[in-house]
């Protein structure tokens, strides 16, 4: 009976620790999910216009973010602090968003965003791209804090390990 209780307590401890490590990346997972849906919508909205450059760019970005999402799911069983694929993805997304902002103002922008027909839709796309840049930068800061052990979960995990 005592062994059974010890085994249950050990399992509960391991599960709680696993969820604490997984929770460190919560902001990143939500951000990756937001990028996934944004890129998918961009792809879907571009398809009817048959502008190959925009479709291919949106498809590539969707594939990149899907790979980052898979890495995020692996954090449930992997306690490595770094998320190299996600980091590369965020930098690619920042670069692509900056380029898209520039292209949005040029005549070639219609090939990337063929559904932008007036100034208000252009402003909406510009806003989405700018928010995407800010969010990716925040995520990069978050990753650096996790790697350095300066995130709030590092303290919680240390306290949890010490008290159990």
mmCIF file of C-alpha atoms in Angstrom:
data_model
loop_
_atom_site.group_PDB
_atom_site.id
_atom_site.type_symbol
_atom_site.label_atom_id
_atom_site.label_comp_id
_atom_site.label_asym_id
_atom_site.label_seq_id
_atom_site.Cartn_x
_atom_site.Cartn_y
_atom_site.Cartn_z
ATOM 1 C CA UNK A 1 0.000 0.000 0.000
ATOM 2 C CA UNK A 2 2.832 2.407 0.843
ATOM 3 C CA UNK A 3 4.592 1.579 -2.432
ATOM 4 C CA UNK A 4 1.405 2.294 -4.340
ATOM 5 C CA UNK A 5 1.018 5.696 -2.644
ATOM 6 C CA UNK A 6 4.678 6.478 -3.318
ATOM 7 C CA UNK A 7 4.237 5.530 -6.967
ATOM 8 C CA UNK A 8 1.125 7.732 -7.281
ATOM 9 C CA UNK A 9 2.928 10.646 -5.590
ATOM 10 C CA UNK A 10 5.966 10.197 -7.859
ATOM 11 C CA UNK A 11 3.757 10.111 -10.965
ATOM 12 C CA UNK A 12 1.864 13.211 -9.820
ATOM 13 C CA UNK A 13 5.169 15.013 -9.169
ATOM 14 C CA UNK A 14 6.510 14.088 -12.618
ATOM 15 C CA UNK A 15 3.272 15.181 -14.318
ATOM 16 C CA UNK A 16 3.230 18.515 -12.487
ATOM 17 C CA UNK A 17 6.870 19.119 -13.380
ATOM 18 C CA UNK A 18 6.188 18.223 -17.016
ATOM 19 C CA UNK A 19 3.280 20.689 -17.166
ATOM 20 C CA UNK A 20 5.352 23.434 -15.534
ATOM 21 C CA UNK A 21 8.072 23.021 -18.163
ATOM 22 C CA UNK A 22 5.435 22.939 -20.911
ATOM 23 C CA UNK A 23 3.783 26.114 -19.557
ATOM 24 C CA UNK A 24 6.996 28.101 -20.042
ATOM 25 C CA UNK A 25 6.252 28.123 -23.754
ATOM 26 C CA UNK A 26 2.561 29.051 -23.538
ATOM 27 C CA UNK A 27 2.999 32.508 -25.108
ATOM 28 C CA UNK A 28 5.055 30.991 -27.901
ATOM 29 C CA UNK A 29 2.436 28.335 -28.625
ATOM 30 C CA UNK A 30 -0.356 30.905 -28.789
ATOM 31 C CA UNK A 31 1.752 33.133 -31.024
ATOM 32 C CA UNK A 32 2.654 30.266 -33.342
ATOM 33 C CA UNK A 33 -1.037 29.352 -33.519
ATOM 34 C CA UNK A 34 -1.956 32.947 -34.395
ATOM 35 C CA UNK A 35 0.683 32.984 -37.143
ATOM 36 C CA UNK A 36 -0.545 29.629 -38.414
ATOM 37 C CA UNK A 37 -4.095 30.882 -38.821
ATOM 38 C CA UNK A 38 -2.967 34.216 -40.268
ATOM 39 C CA UNK A 39 -0.799 32.512 -42.888
ATOM 40 C CA UNK A 40 -3.526 29.987 -43.708
ATOM 41 C CA UNK A 41 -6.057 32.787 -44.189
ATOM 42 C CA UNK A 42 -3.592 34.653 -46.391
ATOM 43 C CA UNK A 43 -3.184 31.492 -48.469
ATOM 44 C CA UNK A 44 -6.937 30.863 -48.692
ATOM 45 C CA UNK A 45 -7.716 34.483 -49.622
ATOM 46 C CA UNK A 46 -4.979 34.448 -52.287
ATOM 47 C CA UNK A 47 -6.093 31.236 -54.021
ATOM 48 C CA UNK A 48 -9.094 32.639 -55.963
ATOM 49 C CA UNK A 49 -6.914 35.372 -57.491
ATOM 50 C CA UNK A 50 -4.378 32.834 -58.830
ATOM 51 C CA UNK A 51 -1.410 35.118 -58.161
ATOM 52 C CA UNK A 52 1.322 32.478 -57.879
ATOM 53 C CA UNK A 53 3.859 34.632 -56.018
ATOM 54 C CA UNK A 54 1.446 35.341 -53.179
ATOM 55 C CA UNK A 55 0.156 31.775 -53.060
ATOM 56 C CA UNK A 56 3.656 30.289 -52.932
ATOM 57 C CA UNK A 57 4.845 32.774 -50.301
ATOM 58 C CA UNK A 58 1.782 32.149 -48.135
ATOM 59 C CA UNK A 59 2.161 28.373 -48.549
ATOM 60 C CA UNK A 60 5.843 28.445 -47.589
ATOM 61 C CA UNK A 61 5.120 30.547 -44.513
ATOM 62 C CA UNK A 62 2.304 28.181 -43.551
ATOM 63 C CA UNK A 63 4.660 25.204 -43.835
ATOM 64 C CA UNK A 64 7.340 26.985 -41.771
ATOM 65 C CA UNK A 65 4.891 27.854 -39.002
ATOM 66 C CA UNK A 66 3.497 24.301 -39.003
ATOM 67 C CA UNK A 67 7.014 22.984 -38.403
ATOM 68 C CA UNK A 68 7.437 25.450 -35.524
ATOM 69 C CA UNK A 69 4.082 24.301 -34.109
ATOM 70 C CA UNK A 70 5.288 20.701 -34.149
ATOM 71 C CA UNK A 71 8.400 21.743 -32.233
ATOM 72 C CA UNK A 72 6.176 23.464 -29.673
ATOM 73 C CA UNK A 73 4.185 20.256 -29.173
ATOM 74 C CA UNK A 74 7.415 18.360 -28.523
ATOM 75 C CA UNK A 75 8.071 20.542 -25.468
ATOM 76 C CA UNK A 76 5.687 18.332 -23.488
ATOM 77 C CA UNK A 77 8.337 15.614 -23.411
ATOM 78 C CA UNK A 78 11.472 17.617 -24.123
ATOM 79 C CA UNK A 79 12.830 19.855 -21.377
ATOM 80 C CA UNK A 80 15.566 21.462 -23.479
ATOM 81 C CA UNK A 81 15.317 25.198 -23.007
ATOM 82 C CA UNK A 82 16.011 26.262 -26.575
ATOM 83 C CA UNK A 83 13.514 26.033 -29.421
ATOM 84 C CA UNK A 84 15.792 26.515 -32.430
ATOM 85 C CA UNK A 85 13.206 25.861 -35.133
ATOM 86 C CA UNK A 86 10.752 28.288 -33.553
ATOM 87 C CA UNK A 87 13.473 30.924 -33.204
ATOM 88 C CA UNK A 88 14.398 30.626 -36.876
ATOM 89 C CA UNK A 89 10.724 30.772 -37.797
ATOM 90 C CA UNK A 90 10.164 34.000 -35.822
ATOM 91 C CA UNK A 91 13.139 35.667 -37.530
ATOM 92 C CA UNK A 92 11.914 34.536 -40.943
ATOM 93 C CA UNK A 93 8.457 35.894 -40.104
ATOM 94 C CA UNK A 94 9.936 39.246 -39.052
ATOM 95 C CA UNK A 95 11.948 39.526 -42.275
ATOM 96 C CA UNK A 96 8.997 38.479 -44.447
ATOM 97 C CA UNK A 97 6.672 40.935 -42.688
ATOM 98 C CA UNK A 98 9.129 43.813 -43.212
ATOM 99 C CA UNK A 99 9.461 42.907 -46.889
ATOM 100 C CA UNK A 100 5.698 42.599 -47.252
ATOM 101 C CA UNK A 101 5.206 46.045 -45.707
ATOM 102 C CA UNK A 102 7.540 47.516 -48.322
ATOM 103 C CA UNK A 103 5.947 45.515 -51.152
ATOM 104 C CA UNK A 104 2.460 46.499 -50.008
ATOM 105 C CA UNK A 105 3.243 50.085 -51.000
ATOM 106 C CA UNK A 106 4.684 49.110 -54.391
ATOM 107 C CA UNK A 107 2.765 48.017 -57.498
ATOM 108 C CA UNK A 108 4.169 44.488 -57.079
ATOM 109 C CA UNK A 109 2.265 44.262 -53.786
ATOM 110 C CA UNK A 110 -0.890 43.258 -55.672
ATOM 111 C CA UNK A 111 0.788 39.924 -56.450
ATOM 112 C CA UNK A 112 1.267 39.199 -52.745
ATOM 113 C CA UNK A 113 -2.042 40.652 -51.575
ATOM 114 C CA UNK A 114 -4.390 40.537 -54.565
ATOM 115 C CA UNK A 115 -7.401 40.876 -52.282
ATOM 116 C CA UNK A 116 -6.326 44.363 -51.117
ATOM 117 C CA UNK A 117 -8.576 46.628 -53.138
ATOM 118 C CA UNK A 118 -8.732 49.905 -51.239
ATOM 119 C CA UNK A 119 -6.900 51.998 -48.659
ATOM 120 C CA UNK A 120 -8.784 50.605 -45.659
ATOM 121 C CA UNK A 121 -7.907 47.005 -46.539
ATOM 122 C CA UNK A 122 -4.290 48.091 -47.089
ATOM 123 C CA UNK A 123 -4.251 49.647 -43.614
ATOM 124 C CA UNK A 124 -5.681 46.443 -42.149
ATOM 125 C CA UNK A 125 -2.966 44.316 -43.775
ATOM 126 C CA UNK A 126 -0.301 46.806 -42.696
ATOM 127 C CA UNK A 127 -1.586 46.632 -39.121
ATOM 128 C CA UNK A 128 -1.543 42.828 -39.150
ATOM 129 C CA UNK A 129 2.029 42.819 -40.472
ATOM 130 C CA UNK A 130 3.200 45.333 -37.853
ATOM 131 C CA UNK A 131 1.521 43.428 -35.027
ATOM 132 C CA UNK A 132 3.191 40.289 -36.371
ATOM 133 C CA UNK A 133 6.617 41.931 -36.174
ATOM 134 C CA UNK A 134 6.048 43.150 -32.615
ATOM 135 C CA UNK A 135 4.721 39.755 -31.517
ATOM 136 C CA UNK A 136 7.665 37.887 -33.045
ATOM 137 C CA UNK A 137 10.106 40.245 -31.315
ATOM 138 C CA UNK A 138 8.326 39.707 -27.976
ATOM 139 C CA UNK A 139 8.522 35.957 -28.504
ATOM 140 C CA UNK A 140 12.238 36.186 -29.241
ATOM 141 C CA UNK A 141 12.746 38.071 -25.963
ATOM 142 C CA UNK A 142 10.695 35.413 -24.190
ATOM 143 C CA UNK A 143 12.837 32.621 -25.638
ATOM 144 C CA UNK A 144 16.025 34.392 -24.555
ATOM 145 C CA UNK A 145 14.629 34.761 -21.022
ATOM 146 C CA UNK A 146 13.745 31.072 -20.902
ATOM 147 C CA UNK A 147 17.214 30.068 -22.078
ATOM 148 C CA UNK A 148 18.841 32.337 -19.474
ATOM 149 C CA UNK A 149 16.470 31.077 -16.763
ATOM 150 C CA UNK A 150 15.062 34.575 -16.224
ATOM 151 C CA UNK A 151 11.426 33.742 -16.893
ATOM 152 C CA UNK A 152 8.969 33.466 -14.010
ATOM 153 C CA UNK A 153 8.483 29.750 -14.588
ATOM 154 C CA UNK A 154 12.161 29.106 -13.806
ATOM 155 C CA UNK A 155 11.554 30.283 -10.238
ATOM 156 C CA UNK A 156 8.316 28.321 -9.952
ATOM 157 C CA UNK A 157 10.015 25.135 -11.192
ATOM 158 C CA UNK A 158 12.943 25.613 -8.810
ATOM 159 C CA UNK A 159 10.565 26.157 -5.885
ATOM 160 C CA UNK A 160 8.465 23.159 -6.874
ATOM 161 C CA UNK A 161 11.543 20.905 -7.071
ATOM 162 C CA UNK A 162 12.844 22.187 -3.736
ATOM 163 C CA UNK A 163 9.540 21.674 -1.925
ATOM 164 C CA UNK A 164 8.913 18.212 -3.319
#
